[in-house]
Amino acid sequence: MVAEQAGVSVATVSLVANGKTAGRVSADNLAKVRAAIDELGYVVDGIGSSLAKGVSSIVILVAPDISNPFFAKVISGVREALGADYQLLLSVTDSGQFPLAADVRRLMSLRPAGLLVDAPNSSFLADLSISGPLVLLDAPGLAEFAPAVNLDVAHGARQLAAHLAAQGHRQVAYVDSVTGTETFAVRRAAFLAEAATLGIEVAAEHTVETTIDVGAAAAAFAAAWPDWQRAGVTAVVCSTDTHAYGVLQEARVAGVRIPEELAVAGFDDLPYSATSSPGLTSVHLPAAPLGLEAGALLRRLMQGEVLERAEVTLESSLVVRGSTSAGAI
Amino acid sequence: MVAEQAGVSVATVSLVANGKTAGRVSADNLAKVRAAIDELGYVVDGIGSSLAKGVSSIVILVAPDISNPFFAKVISGVREALGADYQLLLSVTDSGQFPLAADVRRLMSLRPAGLLVDAPNSSFLADLSISGPLVLLDAPGLAEFAPAVNLDVAHGARQLAAHLAAQGHRQVAYVDSVTGTETFAVRRAAFLAEAATLGIEVAAEHTVETTIDVGAAAAAFAAAWPDWQRAGVTAVVCSTDTHAYGVLQEARVAGVRIPEELAVAGFDDLPYSATSSPGLTSVHLPAAPLGLEAGALLRRLMQGEVLERAEVTLESSLVVRGSTSAGAI
DNA sequence: CTGAAAGCGCTTACAG
DNA sequence: CTGAAAGCGCTTACAG
């Protein structure tokens, strides 16, 4: 250890570097060591430190889809909550695909201080069996596995159903996501349930599923629209805004007038939804607070607190724009 | 080391786990160790391994703006090139902000096998002084620091100038990005130079700068448009599509007809650019190839090859859509 | 308050 | 082909 140039033992340097000097290092030595550290530009070796301590200062965020702009806000929330003590690293997979539990286990061999898992499905969590600090994001119904911060997407979904009903829609189509993530099941179930009570029919044959991709959604809509139109469908709800962009795109190509001929709505309220023409009606999800709460929870866990079955739920709400309402932008 | 249950030494297990058995482990022992590993679900501890070897199997990708959907494709290209031998971790910062060299130095204490740095500026690289395998992405003019994979954005920029000139525009405004990334300087310089030779004027007072954010761009445009309009500006070029979305949004609010009254174009060709209404004319940048080439280069470096001043340049090209051409979608 | 020593889990010459 | 041993850079009881 180079910083012994301060004329003290490695033990003392370690104490200083870790700020554990309270009543254990003389002011004199403290100053000498600090000077040496500054001078040499010494940085504690993360690997050696991690091995000795048993954990690193890394927090790993596992997520199936970082390409989603929604996610950038979640990340900045997490970073804010975690502060400078921990390094946030993203485990990325091909978009929409969840990593294999085996991959995560390999990540765990880096001894992260904590793990954040976004939008997991239950089989993934069951496979995982992780011991360290773990917080789930957007994992409805999975609070049994670990503390979770969830979004009440159901609330927004019901608002959306009410909005469409108020606009007079009676036959509605649904574009679902193929990923087996719980949140999509909740979005759909909540919307369908509320729609049913309001006299809106969402026929099984008016439901399609695609990956979370503009092109895929556009193609699916193109294939389905003739049937839907014939059946009197006047609105389509998409499980994500990304799907909705595909529908808007294809609708423009096909000359379908939005919202007069077809109303379109999505979930997520991505930044572009305010920009598209017409603006996209969407269920707004609080991305930054999601990251912030999850980061705060994980932090407490990493500091040794015991949080059993902690579950925070954040509200969602409908933002109405021109894609469902001729009056709006 | 638990897997000694195979009845061999830790050394032998290590050999097997690292696939270095060629002529060093008997078939008999090989089988026994493999069986034990499978049975116990043993995973080599990354920390211990890294400490002994001196490097980990982590590749860190440092980037100023992962919220950009463009980036998702870059990442998937990198992953594809890197394969299963390396774990890709993203170092995230607040969007648009580049990490401090000090932060990166702390990351380096994780002993990554390699480093990928996207869109750096030269002062960041000068501060960095990294020794291990390092590849730059989208770092025009910085090939002196490390092997780099660049995008020939200048080519697309010139095409854009030619396109606008052909459409008869003579007074054009420019919306730049505030981040000090080289690529933005190149985009602007190439566009301005070509525009000048084609008789297009881009007055200094018709240039604004904002962060890469739809809202910020919209606000800047709203403030500038009255002046621009008075001065006869008929087209605005944005340094990113994200800026252009803000312009489109605000133009709609202000009742400016696109492209008749104002033509709008951007750079990046993000997925949403095909979806907006009108579609956004944009300089297409090959995202996935960028990641793929950079990953391949880094891989060679990590395997010990020496690549001096390697520089790969990928082409850009203009995609014309309705925002600059009434005939297009 | 301070330092010598053990130990974290591995890998790699080295001797056999 | 195989195993005992040293060492990677740190941290943390422990003895002084």
XYZ file of C-alpha atoms (C1' of nucleotides) in Angstrom:
690
model
C 0.000 0.000 0.000
C 1.688 3.060 -1.356
C 0.328 5.548 1.139
C 2.595 4.163 3.812
C 4.809 6.987 2.739
C 3.072 8.861 5.481
C 5.198 6.830 7.842
C 2.345 4.886 9.398
C 1.025 1.365 9.097
C -1.377 0.165 6.456
C -3.913 -0.349 9.168
C -3.904 3.318 10.023
C -4.219 4.310 6.401
C -7.148 1.987 6.014
C -8.806 3.563 9.020
C -8.388 7.013 7.556
C -9.525 6.000 4.091
C -12.678 4.565 5.583
C -13.307 7.483 7.890
C -13.187 5.278 10.961
C -10.792 7.512 12.774
C -13.045 8.439 15.678
C -10.849 7.988 18.712
C -8.544 5.625 16.874
C -6.111 7.849 15.025
C -4.189 10.827 16.355
C -4.790 14.183 14.745
C -1.168 14.195 13.797
C -1.288 10.924 11.894
C -4.624 11.801 10.404
C -3.136 14.875 8.797
C -0.072 13.048 7.564
C -2.099 10.273 5.999
C -4.509 12.672 4.351
C -1.637 14.610 2.883
C -0.083 11.440 1.528
C -3.395 10.308 0.038
C -3.908 13.615 -1.701
C -0.396 13.768 -2.951
C -0.361 10.283 -4.387
C -3.924 10.509 -5.680
C -4.607 7.276 -3.899
C -7.944 5.588 -4.439
C -8.844 2.585 -2.320
C -8.765 -0.477 -4.519
C -12.349 -1.579 -4.834
C -11.500 -5.198 -5.380
C -9.234 -5.624 -2.398
C -11.620 -3.701 -0.236
C -14.613 -5.683 -1.367
C -12.897 -8.952 -0.739
C -11.922 -7.977 2.783
C -15.289 -6.482 3.615
C -17.402 -9.079 1.921
C -19.335 -6.529 -0.091
C -18.570 -3.893 -2.663
C -20.054 -0.433 -2.953
C -21.834 -1.310 -6.169
C -25.569 -1.212 -6.513
C -26.829 -3.093 -9.517
C -30.047 -2.166 -11.227
C -31.499 -4.974 -13.294
C -34.091 -3.968 -15.824
C -35.624 -5.493 -18.903
C -35.904 -2.340 -20.938
C -33.623 0.588 -20.499
C -34.410 1.852 -23.965
C -37.617 3.205 -22.573
C -37.220 6.956 -22.000
C -39.384 6.435 -18.934
C -36.449 4.637 -17.488
C -34.044 7.522 -17.645
C -36.112 9.294 -15.050
C -36.284 6.233 -12.850
C -32.514 6.048 -12.960
C -32.000 9.641 -12.027
C -34.317 9.110 -9.067
C -32.296 6.122 -7.954
C -29.043 8.007 -8.273
C -30.354 10.868 -6.230
C -31.447 8.551 -3.433
C -28.222 6.578 -3.418
C -25.883 9.550 -3.318
C -22.144 9.300 -3.677
C -21.560 6.349 -1.358
C -22.672 3.783 -3.870
C -21.908 3.301 -7.505
C -24.907 2.527 -9.619
C -24.359 0.103 -12.435
C -26.978 -0.983 -14.888
C -27.276 -4.529 -15.978
C -28.546 -4.349 -19.497
C -30.148 -7.029 -21.547
C -31.649 -7.059 -24.945
C -34.637 -4.809 -24.841
C -37.682 -6.381 -23.337
C -35.801 -9.533 -22.410
C -35.246 -10.283 -18.780
C -31.817 -11.611 -17.819
C -31.501 -15.240 -16.922
C -31.232 -15.954 -13.242
C -27.850 -17.472 -14.055
C -26.645 -14.133 -15.386
C -27.780 -12.400 -12.273
C -26.025 -14.952 -10.148
C -22.840 -14.138 -11.968
C -23.480 -10.489 -11.261
C -23.975 -11.359 -7.619
C -20.457 -12.739 -7.536
C -19.389 -9.100 -7.753
C -20.825 -8.835 -4.255
C -22.974 -5.810 -4.861
C -24.047 -3.867 -1.806
C -27.592 -4.019 -3.066
C -29.800 -5.002 -5.935
C -32.667 -3.171 -7.572
C -34.894 -5.142 -9.890
C -37.326 -3.401 -12.167
C -40.484 -5.009 -13.463
C -39.570 -8.596 -12.623
C -41.876 -11.525 -13.055
C -42.417 -13.996 -10.269
C -40.615 -16.908 -11.878
C -37.517 -14.775 -12.207
C -37.640 -13.870 -8.551
C -38.308 -17.421 -7.500
C -35.238 -18.567 -9.418
C -33.171 -15.836 -7.960
C -33.176 -16.498 -4.221
C -30.950 -13.625 -3.263
C -29.812 -12.973 0.246
C -28.532 -9.387 0.257
C -30.430 -6.124 0.174
C -32.989 -6.220 -2.602
C -35.723 -3.818 -3.610
C -38.248 -4.342 -6.366
C -39.581 -1.615 -8.630
C -42.879 -1.864 -10.386
C -43.529 -5.396 -9.196
C -47.238 -5.599 -8.394
C -48.157 -8.583 -6.290
C -44.584 -9.540 -5.608
C -44.040 -7.830 -2.271
C -43.692 -11.238 -0.705
C -40.268 -11.555 -2.273
C -38.826 -8.252 -1.167
C -39.664 -4.648 -0.321
C -41.214 -3.071 -3.375
C -42.141 0.291 -4.801
C -45.146 -0.080 -7.023
C -47.198 2.059 -9.317
C -50.927 2.067 -8.994
C -51.413 1.680 -12.715
C -54.872 0.295 -12.070
C -56.080 3.701 -10.984
C -54.995 5.328 -14.210
C -56.373 2.422 -16.214
C -59.784 2.951 -14.643
C -59.636 6.666 -15.356
C -58.854 5.848 -18.940
C -61.855 3.522 -19.191
C -64.075 6.217 -17.711
C -62.715 8.800 -20.124
C -63.380 6.590 -23.138
C -66.832 5.739 -21.889
C -67.586 9.427 -21.454
C -66.529 10.013 -25.046
C -69.110 7.469 -26.123
C -66.868 4.592 -27.129
C -68.483 1.178 -26.930
C -66.178 -1.104 -28.905
C -62.528 -0.822 -27.889
C -59.454 -2.762 -28.993
C -56.395 -3.472 -26.839
C -52.734 -3.735 -27.833
C -50.844 -5.661 -25.176
C -47.105 -6.263 -24.621
C -45.643 -9.710 -25.016
C -43.227 -9.472 -22.082
C -44.613 -11.448 -19.191
C -44.238 -8.541 -16.818
C -46.884 -8.226 -14.143
C -47.546 -4.566 -14.734
C -48.978 -5.309 -18.162
C -51.337 -7.873 -16.736
C -52.506 -5.305 -14.199
C -52.948 -2.570 -16.785
C -55.056 -4.808 -18.919
C -57.097 -6.365 -16.151
C -57.904 -3.030 -14.535
C -58.871 -1.456 -17.814
C -61.002 -4.398 -18.889
C -62.788 -4.627 -15.563
C -63.666 -0.955 -15.452
C -64.571 -0.914 -19.120
C -66.988 -3.781 -18.603
C -68.823 -1.998 -15.814
C -69.126 1.080 -18.001
C -70.628 -0.773 -20.932
C -67.508 -0.878 -23.090
C -66.847 -4.122 -24.883
C -63.271 -5.268 -25.489
C -63.709 -8.440 -27.498
C -61.009 -11.103 -27.249
C -60.526 -10.968 -31.006
C -59.870 -7.272 -30.752
C -56.769 -7.799 -28.660
C -53.285 -8.148 -30.095
C -49.878 -8.554 -28.506
C -46.552 -7.273 -29.763
C -43.096 -6.512 -28.464
C -42.539 -3.007 -27.146
C -41.531 -1.608 -30.485
C -43.015 1.062 -32.701
C -42.610 -0.975 -35.857
C -44.061 -4.152 -34.430
C -47.068 -2.298 -33.080
C -47.587 -0.534 -36.395
C -47.552 -3.822 -38.266
C -49.946 -5.460 -35.834
C -52.329 -2.552 -36.095
C -52.150 -2.559 -39.868
C -53.112 -6.216 -39.918
C -55.910 -5.871 -37.387
C -57.506 -2.557 -38.321
C -59.745 -3.735 -41.211
C -61.406 -6.263 -38.886
C -61.661 -3.823 -36.033
C -63.164 -1.176 -38.219
C -65.723 -3.588 -39.596
C -66.644 -4.580 -36.038
C -67.210 -0.974 -35.040
C -64.105 -0.415 -32.939
C -63.698 3.317 -32.301
C -60.858 3.364 -29.794
C -57.667 1.437 -29.149
C -55.839 1.283 -25.840
C -52.139 0.407 -25.932
C -50.264 -1.079 -23.002
C -47.395 1.363 -23.581
C -47.007 4.673 -25.358
C -44.455 3.043 -27.601
C -47.135 0.772 -28.974
C -49.386 3.774 -29.387
C -46.763 5.574 -31.487
C -46.841 2.633 -33.853
C -50.600 2.823 -34.066
C -50.501 6.574 -34.695
C -47.887 6.090 -37.365
C -49.801 3.389 -39.192
C -53.063 5.257 -38.798
C -51.538 8.215 -40.578
C -50.304 5.995 -43.371
C -53.718 4.393 -43.676
C -55.483 7.732 -43.552
C -57.405 6.947 -40.378
C -58.415 10.201 -38.708
C -57.394 10.515 -35.040
C -59.411 10.930 -32.856
C -62.570 11.312 -34.983
C -62.394 7.899 -36.573
C -60.253 6.208 -33.959
C -59.213 7.307 -30.481
C -55.781 6.125 -29.300
C -54.357 5.988 -25.778
C -51.345 4.503 -24.037
C -49.574 4.046 -20.731
C -46.338 5.673 -19.468
C -46.763 9.259 -20.648
C -43.342 9.333 -22.271
C -41.913 12.738 -23.148
C -42.784 12.274 -26.805
C -46.442 11.817 -26.006
C -46.806 15.528 -25.514
C -45.150 16.076 -28.881
C -46.834 13.657 -31.219
C -49.557 14.952 -33.419
C -52.117 14.668 -32.116
C -50.781 14.528 -28.580
C -51.202 11.102 -27.073
C -53.622 10.518 -24.234
C -51.728 8.450 -21.708
C -51.699 7.169 -18.157
C -48.940 9.120 -16.454
C -46.590 7.091 -14.282
C -44.327 8.873 -11.772
C -40.921 7.712 -12.941
C -38.556 9.811 -10.856
C -40.420 9.189 -7.581
C -40.337 5.492 -8.377
C -36.562 5.543 -8.559
C -36.252 7.825 -5.582
C -38.372 5.697 -3.283
C -36.705 2.493 -4.355
C -33.263 3.980 -3.857
C -34.210 5.241 -0.407
C -35.591 1.862 0.599
C -32.509 0.054 -0.631
C -30.316 2.481 1.194
C -32.013 1.708 4.462
C -31.649 -1.977 3.788
C -27.965 -1.612 3.022
C -27.481 0.253 6.265
C -28.765 -2.716 8.127
C -32.397 -1.827 8.749
C -34.876 -4.632 8.594
C -37.897 -3.825 6.470
C -40.368 -6.607 6.317
C -42.943 -6.479 3.596
C -42.435 -2.825 2.944
C -44.506 -1.759 0.008
C -44.854 1.744 -1.306
C -47.441 2.500 -3.936
C -47.351 5.593 -6.103
C -50.358 7.011 -7.897
C -50.933 7.127 -11.618
C -53.276 9.482 -13.410
C -54.677 10.011 -16.850
C -53.424 12.820 -19.078
C -55.926 13.586 -21.798
C -54.606 14.860 -25.117
C -55.760 15.152 -28.695
C -55.580 11.478 -29.568
C -58.811 10.843 -27.698
C -60.340 14.256 -27.507
C -60.791 16.540 -30.488
C -60.801 19.533 -28.164
C -57.382 18.890 -26.654
C -53.970 19.385 -28.229
C -13.572 -23.399 -1.682
C -16.582 -25.614 -1.408
C -16.056 -27.592 -4.574
C -13.199 -29.429 -2.966
C -15.878 -31.959 -2.277
C -14.746 -33.445 -5.527
C -11.734 -34.661 -3.594
C -9.145 -32.560 -5.394
C -7.191 -29.440 -4.544
C -8.459 -25.918 -4.966
C -5.847 -25.426 -7.637
C -7.386 -28.126 -9.764
C -10.850 -26.719 -9.315
C -9.600 -23.313 -10.346
C -8.066 -24.806 -13.470
C -11.344 -26.443 -14.385
C -13.415 -23.373 -13.634
C -11.197 -21.332 -15.915
C -11.098 -23.894 -18.683
C -7.332 -24.192 -18.475
C -7.379 -27.932 -18.303
C -5.498 -28.622 -21.527
C -2.925 -31.231 -20.545
C -3.089 -30.213 -16.922
C -6.033 -32.120 -15.510
C -6.875 -35.784 -15.936
C -10.172 -36.646 -17.586
C -11.122 -38.381 -14.394
C -10.657 -35.327 -12.191
C -12.188 -33.077 -14.798
C -15.411 -35.068 -14.646
C -15.438 -35.162 -10.869
C -14.906 -31.448 -10.531
C -17.535 -30.637 -13.129
C -20.024 -32.824 -11.340
C -19.270 -31.118 -8.038
C -19.586 -27.670 -9.593
C -22.935 -28.510 -11.098
C -24.206 -30.088 -7.952
C -23.237 -27.221 -5.697
C -24.203 -24.563 -8.210
C -20.796 -23.097 -7.727
C -20.008 -19.770 -9.331
C -16.473 -18.454 -9.213
C -16.372 -15.500 -6.871
C -15.757 -12.495 -9.043
C -14.043 -10.492 -6.352
C -11.550 -13.133 -5.338
C -10.884 -13.965 -8.936
C -10.408 -10.355 -9.930
C -8.026 -9.704 -7.110
C -5.862 -12.666 -8.000
C -5.922 -11.976 -11.719
C -5.611 -8.250 -11.518
C -8.646 -7.620 -13.706
C -12.326 -8.411 -13.565
C -14.573 -9.500 -16.395
C -16.511 -6.265 -16.296
C -16.670 -3.896 -19.208
C -17.857 -0.451 -18.251
C -19.616 1.785 -20.703
C -19.481 5.443 -19.744
C -21.979 7.663 -21.469
C -23.444 11.082 -20.896
C -26.939 10.337 -22.039
C -28.456 6.937 -21.847
C -31.953 8.362 -21.957
C -31.503 8.786 -25.662
C -33.325 5.943 -27.442
C -30.483 6.020 -29.916
C -28.384 4.655 -27.142
C -30.373 1.494 -26.649
C -29.264 0.340 -30.062
C -25.671 1.212 -29.378
C -25.833 -0.891 -26.254
C -27.286 -3.884 -27.978
C -24.505 -3.656 -30.533
C -21.912 -3.608 -27.787
C -23.469 -6.574 -26.067
C -23.498 -8.566 -29.238
C -19.823 -7.886 -29.856
C -18.789 -8.627 -26.297
C -20.611 -11.931 -25.979
C -20.927 -13.869 -22.762
C -17.332 -13.570 -21.571
C -17.730 -10.049 -20.339
C -20.359 -8.377 -18.253
C -21.436 -5.033 -19.546
C -22.229 -2.444 -16.934
C -23.392 1.051 -17.629
C -22.099 3.950 -15.700
C -24.950 6.388 -15.612
C -24.885 10.040 -14.853
C -27.505 12.683 -14.911
C -28.626 13.052 -18.465
C -26.324 15.107 -20.586
C -23.775 15.425 -17.815
C -20.467 13.738 -18.198
C -19.072 11.996 -15.116
C -16.170 13.579 -13.302
C -12.838 11.994 -13.975
C -12.742 11.292 -10.249
C -15.884 9.173 -10.531
C -14.377 7.230 -13.364
C -11.226 6.677 -11.374
C -13.335 5.165 -8.645
C -14.947 2.944 -11.253
C -11.498 1.944 -12.417
C -10.780 0.623 -8.951
C -13.198 -2.150 -9.888
C -10.494 -3.186 -12.322
C -12.700 -3.458 -15.358
C -11.395 -5.561 -18.225
C -12.130 -2.675 -20.542
C -13.715 0.711 -20.842
C -15.974 2.147 -23.501
C -16.516 5.880 -23.493
C -19.263 7.434 -25.555
C -19.158 10.989 -26.817
C -16.371 12.233 -24.556
C -14.823 15.645 -24.748
C -11.092 16.069 -24.869
C -10.712 17.576 -21.420
C -12.418 14.571 -19.916
C -10.042 12.236 -21.711
C -7.028 14.300 -20.787
C -8.025 14.104 -17.119
C -8.627 10.428 -17.358
C -5.240 8.983 -18.277
C -6.327 5.380 -18.270
C -3.989 2.520 -18.870
C -6.201 -0.490 -19.676
C -8.137 -1.322 -22.839
C -10.163 1.697 -23.873
C -12.288 2.390 -26.928
C -14.035 5.637 -27.751
C -17.409 5.914 -29.430
C -18.483 8.948 -31.362
C -15.369 10.897 -30.488
C -14.425 12.875 -33.598
C -10.906 14.186 -33.528
C -9.972 12.283 -30.409
C -8.389 9.224 -31.965
C -5.078 10.319 -30.490
C -6.322 9.234 -27.071
C -7.513 5.755 -27.967
C -8.959 3.624 -30.747
C -12.264 5.138 -31.748
C -15.383 4.349 -33.706
C -16.797 7.517 -35.180
C -19.805 8.586 -37.118
C -19.363 10.680 -40.207
C -22.085 13.106 -39.172
C -20.563 15.732 -41.425
C -21.678 13.812 -44.465
C -25.294 13.779 -43.353
C -25.065 17.406 -42.320
C -23.980 18.365 -45.812
C -26.786 16.336 -47.339
C -29.195 18.178 -45.103
C -27.855 21.551 -46.215
C -28.181 20.485 -49.835
C -31.723 19.288 -49.263
C -32.782 22.563 -47.659
C -31.100 24.574 -50.399
C -32.937 22.544 -53.021
C -36.196 23.343 -51.254
C -35.419 27.006 -51.669
C -34.580 27.946 -48.088
C -32.273 30.919 -47.708
C -32.593 31.940 -44.063
C -32.137 29.033 -41.640
C -31.988 28.904 -37.828
C -29.981 26.426 -35.783
C -30.786 24.849 -32.393
C -27.618 23.550 -30.804
C -26.993 21.386 -27.722
C -25.300 22.823 -24.686
C -23.225 19.753 -23.865
C -19.672 20.339 -24.956
C -19.544 17.115 -26.902
C -17.452 17.183 -30.059
C -20.112 15.625 -32.230
C -22.319 18.688 -31.852
C -19.524 20.972 -32.901
C -18.996 18.815 -35.981
C -22.683 18.714 -36.850
C -22.934 22.435 -36.682
C -19.686 23.244 -38.444
C -20.376 20.869 -41.321
C -23.893 22.144 -41.783
C -22.874 25.781 -41.635
C -20.010 25.328 -44.051
C -22.081 23.545 -46.640
C -24.997 25.901 -46.155
C -22.744 28.876 -46.794
C -21.495 27.483 -50.076
C -25.085 26.869 -51.151
C -26.232 30.387 -50.433
C -28.039 29.653 -47.174
C -27.537 32.147 -44.389
C -27.513 30.998 -40.782
C -27.175 34.235 -38.833
C -25.494 34.134 -35.439
C -28.592 35.638 -33.851
C -30.650 32.819 -35.298
C -28.821 30.213 -33.286
C -29.913 29.050 -29.849
C -28.565 26.454 -27.464
C -30.518 24.271 -25.061
C -30.105 21.052 -23.129
C -31.181 17.898 -24.907
C -34.727 18.080 -23.698
C -38.030 18.456 -25.479
C -39.349 21.046 -23.063
C -36.217 23.170 -23.083
C -36.110 23.181 -26.863
C -39.788 24.069 -27.063
C -39.301 27.014 -24.736
C -36.261 28.250 -26.618
C -38.110 28.044 -29.903
C -41.131 29.833 -28.497
C -38.916 32.684 -27.378
C -36.987 32.912 -30.633
C -39.647 32.310 -33.253
C -41.118 35.826 -33.476
C -37.680 37.235 -34.308
C -36.867 34.463 -36.685
C -40.142 34.831 -38.482
C -39.660 38.552 -38.848
C -36.190 37.934 -40.271
C -37.524 35.559 -42.884
C -36.329 32.271 -41.418
C -38.090 29.406 -43.180
C -36.250 26.396 -41.784
C -34.718 25.318 -38.497
C -32.099 22.650 -38.072
C -31.804 20.987 -34.660
C -28.668 19.291 -33.399
C -30.731 16.345 -32.155
C -34.155 14.966 -32.937
C -35.079 15.545 -29.321
C -34.688 19.275 -29.850
C -36.715 18.982 -33.018
C -39.595 17.352 -31.139
C -39.703 20.396 -28.917
C -39.814 22.657 -31.933
C -42.564 20.600 -33.536
C -44.534 20.658 -30.316
C -44.266 24.397 -29.866
C -44.924 25.033 -33.534
C -48.186 23.171 -33.231
C -49.149 25.204 -30.193
C -48.269 28.409 -31.993
C -50.102 27.375 -35.145
C -46.999 27.397 -37.326
C -47.581 25.174 -40.334
C -44.878 22.517 -40.912
C -43.302 22.375 -43.448
C -45.086 25.123 -45.421
C -44.299 27.932 -43.037
C -41.301 26.358 -41.343
C -39.246 23.303 -42.252
C -37.752 21.350 -39.322
C -34.937 18.803 -39.309
C -32.797 17.023 -36.746
C -29.973 14.575 -36.207
C -30.104 10.977 -34.884
C -33.182 9.616 -36.648
C -34.672 8.317 -33.421
C -37.485 5.791 -33.707
C -40.090 8.439 -32.942
C -39.014 10.528 -35.870
C -40.833 8.210 -38.213
C -43.928 8.562 -36.051
C -44.248 12.244 -35.386
C -46.651 14.225 -37.467
C -45.321 15.288 -39.792
C -42.483 12.761 -39.842
C -39.188 14.386 -38.950
C -36.470 14.783 -41.538
C -33.296 13.644 -39.839
C -29.702 12.628 -40.347
C -29.660 8.906 -39.717
C -26.812 7.653 -37.550
C -25.998 3.907 -37.487
C -26.395 3.153 -33.785
C -26.125 -0.616 -33.673
C -23.050 -0.753 -35.945
C -21.455 1.873 -33.734
C -21.818 -0.357 -30.691
C -20.853 -3.450 -32.593
C -17.623 -2.024 -33.972
C -16.629 -0.509 -30.661
C -17.306 -3.775 -28.848
C -15.284 -5.713 -31.387
C -12.369 -3.312 -31.118
C -12.408 -3.454 -27.326
C -12.547 -7.189 -27.428
C -9.378 -7.344 -29.480
C -7.705 -4.952 -27.105
C -8.715 -7.024 -24.097
C -7.323 -10.092 -25.735
C -3.968 -8.424 -25.878
C -3.846 -7.127 -29.419
C -2.118 -3.813 -29.932
C -4.139 -1.408 -32.043
C -2.452 1.888 -32.542
C -4.566 4.751 -33.727
C -7.322 2.511 -34.965
C -10.202 4.610 -36.165
C -13.357 3.322 -37.775
C -15.778 5.756 -39.336
C -19.375 4.888 -40.111
C -21.502 6.729 -42.633
C -24.501 8.888 -41.911
C -27.236 9.764 -44.359
C -30.220 12.013 -44.603
C -33.747 10.661 -44.278
C -36.271 13.056 -45.733
C -39.735 13.149 -44.205
C -42.705 15.455 -44.076
C -41.211 18.056 -41.778
C -39.172 19.472 -44.652
C -41.009 18.205 -47.668
C -44.728 18.560 -48.170
C -44.727 15.557 -50.466
C -43.278 13.100 -47.931
C -44.989 11.547 -44.934
C -3.571 5.582 19.752
C -0.794 2.104 16.767
C 0.988 -1.845 14.199
C 1.661 -6.952 13.231
C -1.056 -10.536 11.665
C -4.789 -13.141 9.895
C -7.977 -13.649 6.463
C -11.341 -12.449 2.467
C -11.628 -16.275 -2.337
C -9.223 -16.891 -5.819
C -4.994 -17.886 -9.425
C -0.559 -19.120 -10.718
C 4.130 -20.284 -10.780
C 6.535 -24.050 -8.660
C 8.019 -28.473 -6.960
C 6.928 -32.982 -7.123
C -1.071 -34.650 -13.891
C -1.472 -32.683 -8.900
C -1.209 -30.056 -4.634
C 1.074 -26.834 -1.166
C 2.116 -22.179 -0.982
C 2.491 -17.412 -2.045
C 0.262 -13.440 -3.165
C -3.459 -10.132 -5.148
C -4.962 -5.161 -1.849
C -7.501 -4.473 1.547
C -9.993 -4.621 6.614
C -10.499 -5.864 11.192
C -10.102 -7.935 15.526
C -6.267 -8.149 18.629
C -2.325 -7.197 21.512
C 0.328 -3.667 23.003
